[in-house]
Amino acid sequence: MNKNLTLRMNLIKQDGREVEREKLAILRVLASCQTPVGSKIIARRLKNEYGIDLSERAVRYHLILLDERNMSCKISRRDGRSITQLGLEELGNAMVTDKVGFVIDKIERLAYMTDFDLDNLSGMVPVNISFFAKDQFKPALRAMAQAYKANLCVSDLVCIAHEGDKISDITVPEGQVAFATVCSIVINGTLLKAGIPMDSRFGGTLQFHQHKPWRFTDMIYYTGSSLDPSEIFIASRMTSVSEVARRGEGKVLCNFREIPAVSLPLAEKIIAKLKNAGINGVLVIGEAGKSICEMPVGLNKVGMIMMGGLNPVASAVESNIPAASHAMSGLVPYSSFTSYWEAAGLKKPV
């Protein structure tokens, strides 16, 4: 029997639930790409981001099935595919069991894949990627200045890519600029490599009062969401990062985590090393079993509040500069980063 036909029959005979999971994962990859992509990139991203190990050939036949259902379409002779409107609708109607826990799974996967070496300042760092129109990028950078000056970020290290360039396997579309910020998951990953488990609870908007963190006003638990909370809060205009930077009053994006209380001394040493590497995402560290910012903490656990990596982008959106943000978009080498201040052509505050 023809090898291609055999592979296709095997795909059809697979457990229906597994095929459905693979189909939805491929549709998610297509939906996240601004330009058509081929089976090679899809296979790599399926393995890195979803833990699904498919050969390029298997991906191609999944794509053929999706084409037949009008959920994807072939754009170029070189196997480039894009998602269709029907494919987007299918994602929106995806099975609840596939949606639940999607964000937490992505957090744990990226944390495991993070291999940032604190001693050698090398390795891969997780990032959020936002796309701006080319003519809006410089105004967007200026709009972010106050957020960076007030340290309402995980780090002032950024990575910029222009149209046609690639960043974390994503090709920047024509007329766009990609702006990557350090994701707070770098802290999860670095602690994990040191043997410290971290329970990622939720993302939310943290209210500041008189320049001090006060309380969470909105929250979305990672275990029950298929969308990243930061993307939702930015799109819904629920932040006031610029106001917090100027007046110390308003709401910023933050994440709530817990670690075992016994690991706190080691965690504090690692967090200090991260700060020396230019990563300052930890906003508040609590005490064993004690609530922080009005949030209860588990027994023998320590609460930790971390800044959201997309806060600077949120401040640009608050200035009515459109941005398409994708949290937890992948990994970028630490050596690829530059200072926001250098990228914006501004003098760094002392």
Coordinates of C-alpha atoms in Angstrom, one line a residue:
M1 CA 0.0 0.0 0.0
N2 CA 1.2 3.5 -0.8
K3 CA 3.0 5.0 2.3
N4 CA 1.0 8.3 2.1
L5 CA -2.3 6.4 2.0
T6 CA -1.2 4.2 4.9
L7 CA -0.3 7.3 7.0
R8 CA -3.6 8.9 6.2
M9 CA -5.6 5.8 7.1
N10 CA -3.6 5.5 10.4
L11 CA -4.5 9.1 11.2
I12 CA -8.2 8.4 10.6
K13 CA -8.1 5.2 12.7
Q14 CA -6.5 7.0 15.7
D15 CA -8.4 7.5 18.9
G16 CA -10.9 10.3 18.0
R17 CA -10.0 12.3 21.1
E18 CA -6.3 12.4 20.3
V19 CA -6.9 13.4 16.7
E20 CA -9.2 16.2 17.9
R21 CA -6.5 17.4 20.3
E22 CA -3.9 17.4 17.5
K23 CA -6.3 19.2 15.1
L24 CA -7.0 21.9 17.6
A25 CA -3.3 22.4 18.4
I26 CA -2.6 22.8 14.7
L27 CA -5.4 25.3 14.4
R28 CA -4.0 27.2 17.4
V29 CA -0.6 27.4 15.8
L30 CA -2.1 28.7 12.5
A31 CA -4.2 31.2 14.4
S32 CA -1.2 32.6 16.2
C33 CA 0.8 33.2 13.0
Q34 CA 0.5 36.4 11.1
T35 CA 1.7 34.8 7.9
P36 CA 1.2 31.4 6.3
V37 CA 3.4 28.6 7.8
G38 CA 4.5 25.2 6.7
S39 CA 4.6 21.7 8.3
K40 CA 8.1 22.1 9.5
I41 CA 7.4 25.1 11.7
I42 CA 4.1 23.7 12.8
A43 CA 5.7 20.4 13.8
R44 CA 8.4 22.2 15.8
R45 CA 5.8 24.4 17.6
L46 CA 3.5 21.5 18.3
K47 CA 6.4 19.8 20.1
N48 CA 7.7 22.9 21.9
E49 CA 4.4 24.5 22.9
Y50 CA 1.9 21.6 23.2
G51 CA 4.1 18.5 23.9
I52 CA 2.7 16.9 20.7
D53 CA 5.4 15.0 18.8
L54 CA 4.2 14.7 15.1
S55 CA 6.4 14.2 12.1
E56 CA 6.3 16.8 9.3
R57 CA 4.5 14.2 7.1
A58 CA 1.9 13.6 9.8
V59 CA 1.3 17.3 10.1
R60 CA 0.9 17.6 6.3
Y61 CA -1.9 15.0 6.4
H62 CA -3.6 16.7 9.3
L63 CA -3.5 19.8 7.2
I64 CA -5.0 18.0 4.2
L65 CA -7.9 16.9 6.4
L66 CA -8.3 20.5 7.7
D67 CA -8.2 21.8 4.1
E68 CA -11.0 19.3 3.2
R69 CA -13.1 20.7 6.1
N70 CA -12.4 24.3 5.0
M71 CA -10.7 25.0 8.3
S72 CA -7.3 25.8 6.7
C73 CA -6.2 26.8 3.2
K74 CA -3.0 26.4 1.2
I75 CA -1.5 29.8 0.4
S76 CA 1.8 29.1 -1.3
R77 CA 3.4 26.3 -3.3
R78 CA 5.8 25.7 -0.5
D79 CA 3.1 24.3 1.8
G80 CA 2.2 27.5 3.5
R81 CA -1.1 27.3 5.3
S82 CA -3.4 29.9 7.0
I83 CA -6.4 29.4 9.2
T84 CA -9.8 30.2 7.7
Q85 CA -12.9 31.8 9.3
L86 CA -14.4 28.4 9.7
G87 CA -11.2 27.2 11.5
L88 CA -11.4 30.2 13.8
E89 CA -15.0 29.3 14.6
E90 CA -14.0 25.8 15.3
L91 CA -11.4 27.0 17.9
G92 CA -14.1 29.1 19.5
N93 CA -16.4 26.1 19.8
A94 CA -13.6 23.7 20.8
M95 CA -14.4 21.1 23.5
V96 CA -14.5 22.5 27.0
T97 CA -12.1 19.7 28.2
D98 CA -9.5 20.9 25.7
K99 CA -9.9 24.5 26.9
V100 CA -9.7 23.9 30.6
G101 CA -6.2 24.1 31.9
F102 CA -4.7 25.3 28.6
V103 CA -3.0 28.4 30.1
I104 CA -1.6 26.5 33.1
D105 CA -0.2 23.8 30.8
K106 CA 1.5 26.4 28.7
I107 CA 3.0 28.1 31.8
E108 CA 4.4 24.8 33.0
R109 CA 5.8 23.8 29.6
L110 CA 7.5 27.1 29.1
A111 CA 8.9 27.0 32.7
Y112 CA 10.4 23.6 31.9
M113 CA 11.9 24.7 28.6
T114 CA 13.5 27.8 30.2
D115 CA 17.2 27.2 30.5
F116 CA 18.5 30.6 31.5
D117 CA 21.8 30.3 33.3
L118 CA 22.2 32.9 36.0
D119 CA 26.0 32.4 36.3
N120 CA 26.8 32.6 32.6
L121 CA 23.9 34.9 31.6
S122 CA 23.0 32.7 28.7
G123 CA 20.2 30.4 27.6
M124 CA 16.6 30.8 26.5
V125 CA 14.2 33.2 28.1
P126 CA 10.3 33.1 27.7
V127 CA 8.8 36.2 26.1
N128 CA 5.5 37.9 25.3
I129 CA 5.3 39.3 21.8
S130 CA 3.3 42.3 20.7
F131 CA 2.8 43.6 17.1
F132 CA 2.6 47.3 16.3
A133 CA 2.0 49.0 13.0
K134 CA 5.4 50.3 11.7
D135 CA 4.3 53.9 11.8
Q136 CA 3.0 53.6 15.3
F137 CA 6.0 51.9 16.8
K138 CA 8.1 54.9 17.8
P139 CA 5.0 56.6 19.5
A140 CA 4.4 53.3 21.3
L141 CA 8.0 53.2 22.6
R142 CA 7.6 56.7 23.9
A143 CA 4.3 55.8 25.6
M144 CA 6.0 53.0 27.4
A145 CA 8.7 55.2 29.0
Q146 CA 6.8 56.0 32.2
A147 CA 6.0 52.3 32.8
Y148 CA 9.7 51.4 32.5
K149 CA 10.8 54.3 34.6
A150 CA 8.5 53.2 37.4
N151 CA 9.7 49.6 37.1
L152 CA 6.2 48.3 36.2
C153 CA 7.7 45.5 34.2
V154 CA 9.5 42.2 34.6
S155 CA 12.6 43.6 32.9
D156 CA 13.7 46.5 30.8
L157 CA 15.3 44.0 28.4
V158 CA 13.5 43.9 25.1
C159 CA 13.9 42.3 21.7
I160 CA 12.7 43.9 18.5
A161 CA 12.1 42.4 15.1
H162 CA 11.0 44.0 11.8
E163 CA 8.9 42.9 8.9
G164 CA 10.2 39.7 7.3
D165 CA 12.4 38.9 10.3
K166 CA 11.8 36.0 12.6
I167 CA 11.4 36.1 16.4
S168 CA 10.7 32.8 18.3
D169 CA 9.7 31.1 15.0
I170 CA 7.2 33.8 14.2
T171 CA 7.7 35.8 11.0
V172 CA 6.9 39.5 11.4
P173 CA 4.3 40.4 8.8
E174 CA 4.6 43.3 6.4
G175 CA 4.1 46.7 7.8
Q176 CA 4.5 45.5 11.4
V177 CA 7.2 45.6 14.2
A178 CA 7.4 42.8 16.8
F179 CA 8.2 43.9 20.4
A180 CA 9.2 41.1 22.8
T181 CA 9.1 41.6 26.6
V182 CA 10.5 39.3 29.2
C183 CA 7.7 37.0 30.5
S184 CA 7.5 36.4 34.3
I185 CA 7.6 32.7 33.6
V186 CA 11.4 33.1 33.5
I187 CA 11.1 33.2 37.3
N188 CA 9.1 30.0 37.4
G189 CA 11.7 28.3 35.1
T190 CA 14.7 29.5 37.1
L191 CA 13.3 28.4 40.4
L192 CA 12.3 25.1 38.9
K193 CA 15.8 24.4 37.7
A194 CA 16.9 25.0 41.3
G195 CA 14.4 22.4 42.6
I196 CA 11.8 24.9 43.8
P197 CA 8.3 24.1 42.6
M198 CA 5.9 27.0 41.9
D199 CA 2.2 26.9 41.9
S200 CA 0.9 29.5 39.4
R201 CA -2.5 30.5 40.7
F202 CA -3.9 33.4 38.6
G203 CA -3.3 36.5 36.6
G204 CA -5.1 39.7 37.6
T205 CA -5.2 43.5 37.9
L206 CA -3.5 44.7 41.1
Q207 CA -4.7 48.0 42.4
F208 CA -2.0 50.5 43.7
H209 CA -2.8 53.2 46.3
Q210 CA -0.3 55.9 47.2
H211 CA 2.4 54.1 45.1
K212 CA 2.0 50.9 47.0
P213 CA 0.4 47.6 45.9
W214 CA -2.9 47.2 47.7
R215 CA -5.3 44.5 46.4
F216 CA -6.4 42.4 43.4
T217 CA -9.5 43.8 41.8
D218 CA -9.9 41.3 38.9
M219 CA -8.5 37.8 38.5
I220 CA -8.6 34.9 36.1
Y221 CA -7.4 31.5 37.4
Y222 CA -5.0 29.7 35.0
T223 CA -6.6 26.3 35.5
G224 CA -9.9 27.4 34.1
S225 CA -8.9 29.6 31.2
S226 CA -7.9 29.0 27.6
L227 CA -6.9 32.6 27.1
D228 CA -4.0 34.5 28.9
P229 CA -5.5 36.9 31.5
S230 CA -3.1 39.7 30.5
E231 CA -4.4 39.6 26.9
I232 CA -8.0 39.8 28.1
F233 CA -7.4 42.7 30.6
I234 CA -5.5 44.8 27.9
A235 CA -8.1 44.2 25.2
S236 CA -10.8 45.1 27.7
R237 CA -9.0 48.3 28.7
M238 CA -9.0 47.3 32.4
T239 CA -5.5 48.6 33.2
S240 CA -4.3 52.1 34.2
V241 CA -0.6 51.5 34.1
S242 CA 0.2 55.0 33.1
E243 CA -1.7 56.4 36.0
V244 CA 0.2 54.1 38.4
A245 CA 3.4 55.3 36.9
R246 CA 2.4 59.0 37.2
R247 CA 0.4 59.2 40.4
G248 CA 0.7 55.9 42.2
E249 CA -3.0 55.2 41.8
G250 CA -4.5 52.7 39.4
K251 CA -4.3 49.0 38.2
V252 CA -1.5 47.1 36.7
L253 CA -1.1 43.5 35.4
C254 CA 0.3 41.1 38.0
N255 CA 0.5 37.3 38.6
F256 CA 0.0 35.4 41.8
R257 CA 2.2 32.4 42.6
E258 CA 3.0 30.2 45.6
I259 CA 6.1 28.4 46.6
P260 CA 6.8 26.0 49.6
A261 CA 7.8 28.1 52.7
V262 CA 10.8 25.9 53.3
S263 CA 12.3 27.0 50.0
L264 CA 12.1 30.7 50.7
P265 CA 15.8 31.3 51.6
L266 CA 17.0 29.7 48.4
A267 CA 14.3 31.4 46.4
E268 CA 15.4 34.8 47.7
K269 CA 19.0 34.2 46.7
I270 CA 17.9 33.2 43.1
I271 CA 15.6 36.3 42.9
A272 CA 18.6 38.5 43.9
K273 CA 20.7 36.9 41.1
L274 CA 17.8 37.5 38.6
K275 CA 17.8 41.1 39.6
N276 CA 21.5 41.4 38.9
A277 CA 20.8 39.9 35.4
G278 CA 18.2 42.7 34.8
I279 CA 15.1 40.7 35.7
N280 CA 13.2 42.4 38.5
G281 CA 9.7 40.8 38.1
V282 CA 9.0 40.0 41.8
L283 CA 6.9 42.7 43.3
V284 CA 6.0 41.3 46.7
I285 CA 7.1 38.2 48.7
G286 CA 5.0 37.2 51.7
E287 CA 5.5 35.2 54.8
A288 CA 4.6 31.5 55.4
G289 CA 0.9 31.1 55.5
K290 CA 0.1 34.8 55.5
S291 CA -2.0 36.6 53.0
I292 CA -0.5 39.3 50.7
C293 CA -2.5 42.1 49.0
E294 CA -5.6 40.6 50.6
M295 CA -5.1 37.2 49.0
P296 CA -5.0 34.1 51.2
V297 CA -2.0 31.8 51.0
G298 CA -1.9 28.0 51.5
L299 CA -0.6 26.4 54.7
N300 CA 3.2 26.2 54.6
K301 CA 3.2 28.2 51.5
V302 CA 4.6 31.7 50.7
G303 CA 2.7 34.0 48.4
M304 CA 4.5 35.8 45.6
I305 CA 3.2 38.6 43.4
M306 CA 5.0 39.2 40.1
M307 CA 4.7 42.0 37.6
G308 CA 3.1 41.2 34.2
G309 CA 5.5 41.4 31.3
L310 CA 2.9 43.2 29.2
N311 CA 2.5 46.2 31.4
P312 CA 4.5 48.5 29.2
V313 CA 2.4 47.4 26.2
A314 CA -0.7 48.1 28.2
S315 CA 0.4 51.6 28.8
A316 CA 0.8 52.1 25.0
V317 CA -2.7 50.8 24.4
E318 CA -4.0 53.2 27.1
S319 CA -2.6 55.9 24.8
N320 CA -4.8 54.6 22.0
I321 CA -1.9 52.9 20.1
P322 CA -3.2 49.6 18.8
A323 CA -1.2 46.4 19.6
A324 CA -1.8 42.7 19.0
S325 CA -0.3 41.0 22.0
H326 CA 0.5 37.3 22.4
A327 CA 1.5 36.4 26.0
M328 CA 3.9 33.5 26.5
S329 CA 4.8 33.4 22.8
G330 CA 7.9 31.3 23.0
L331 CA 11.6 31.6 23.9
V332 CA 14.4 34.0 22.8
P333 CA 18.1 33.7 23.6
Y334 CA 19.2 36.1 26.4
S335 CA 21.9 37.4 24.1
S336 CA 19.3 38.8 21.7
F337 CA 17.9 41.3 24.2
T338 CA 18.8 45.0 24.4
S339 CA 17.8 47.7 26.9
Y340 CA 14.5 49.4 26.3
W341 CA 16.2 52.7 26.8
E342 CA 18.7 52.0 24.1
A343 CA 15.9 50.8 21.7
A344 CA 13.8 53.9 22.4
G345 CA 16.8 56.2 22.1
L346 CA 16.2 57.6 25.6
K347 CA 18.5 58.1 28.6
K348 CA 18.0 55.6 31.3
P349 CA 17.0 57.2 34.6
V350 CA 19.5 56.9 37.4

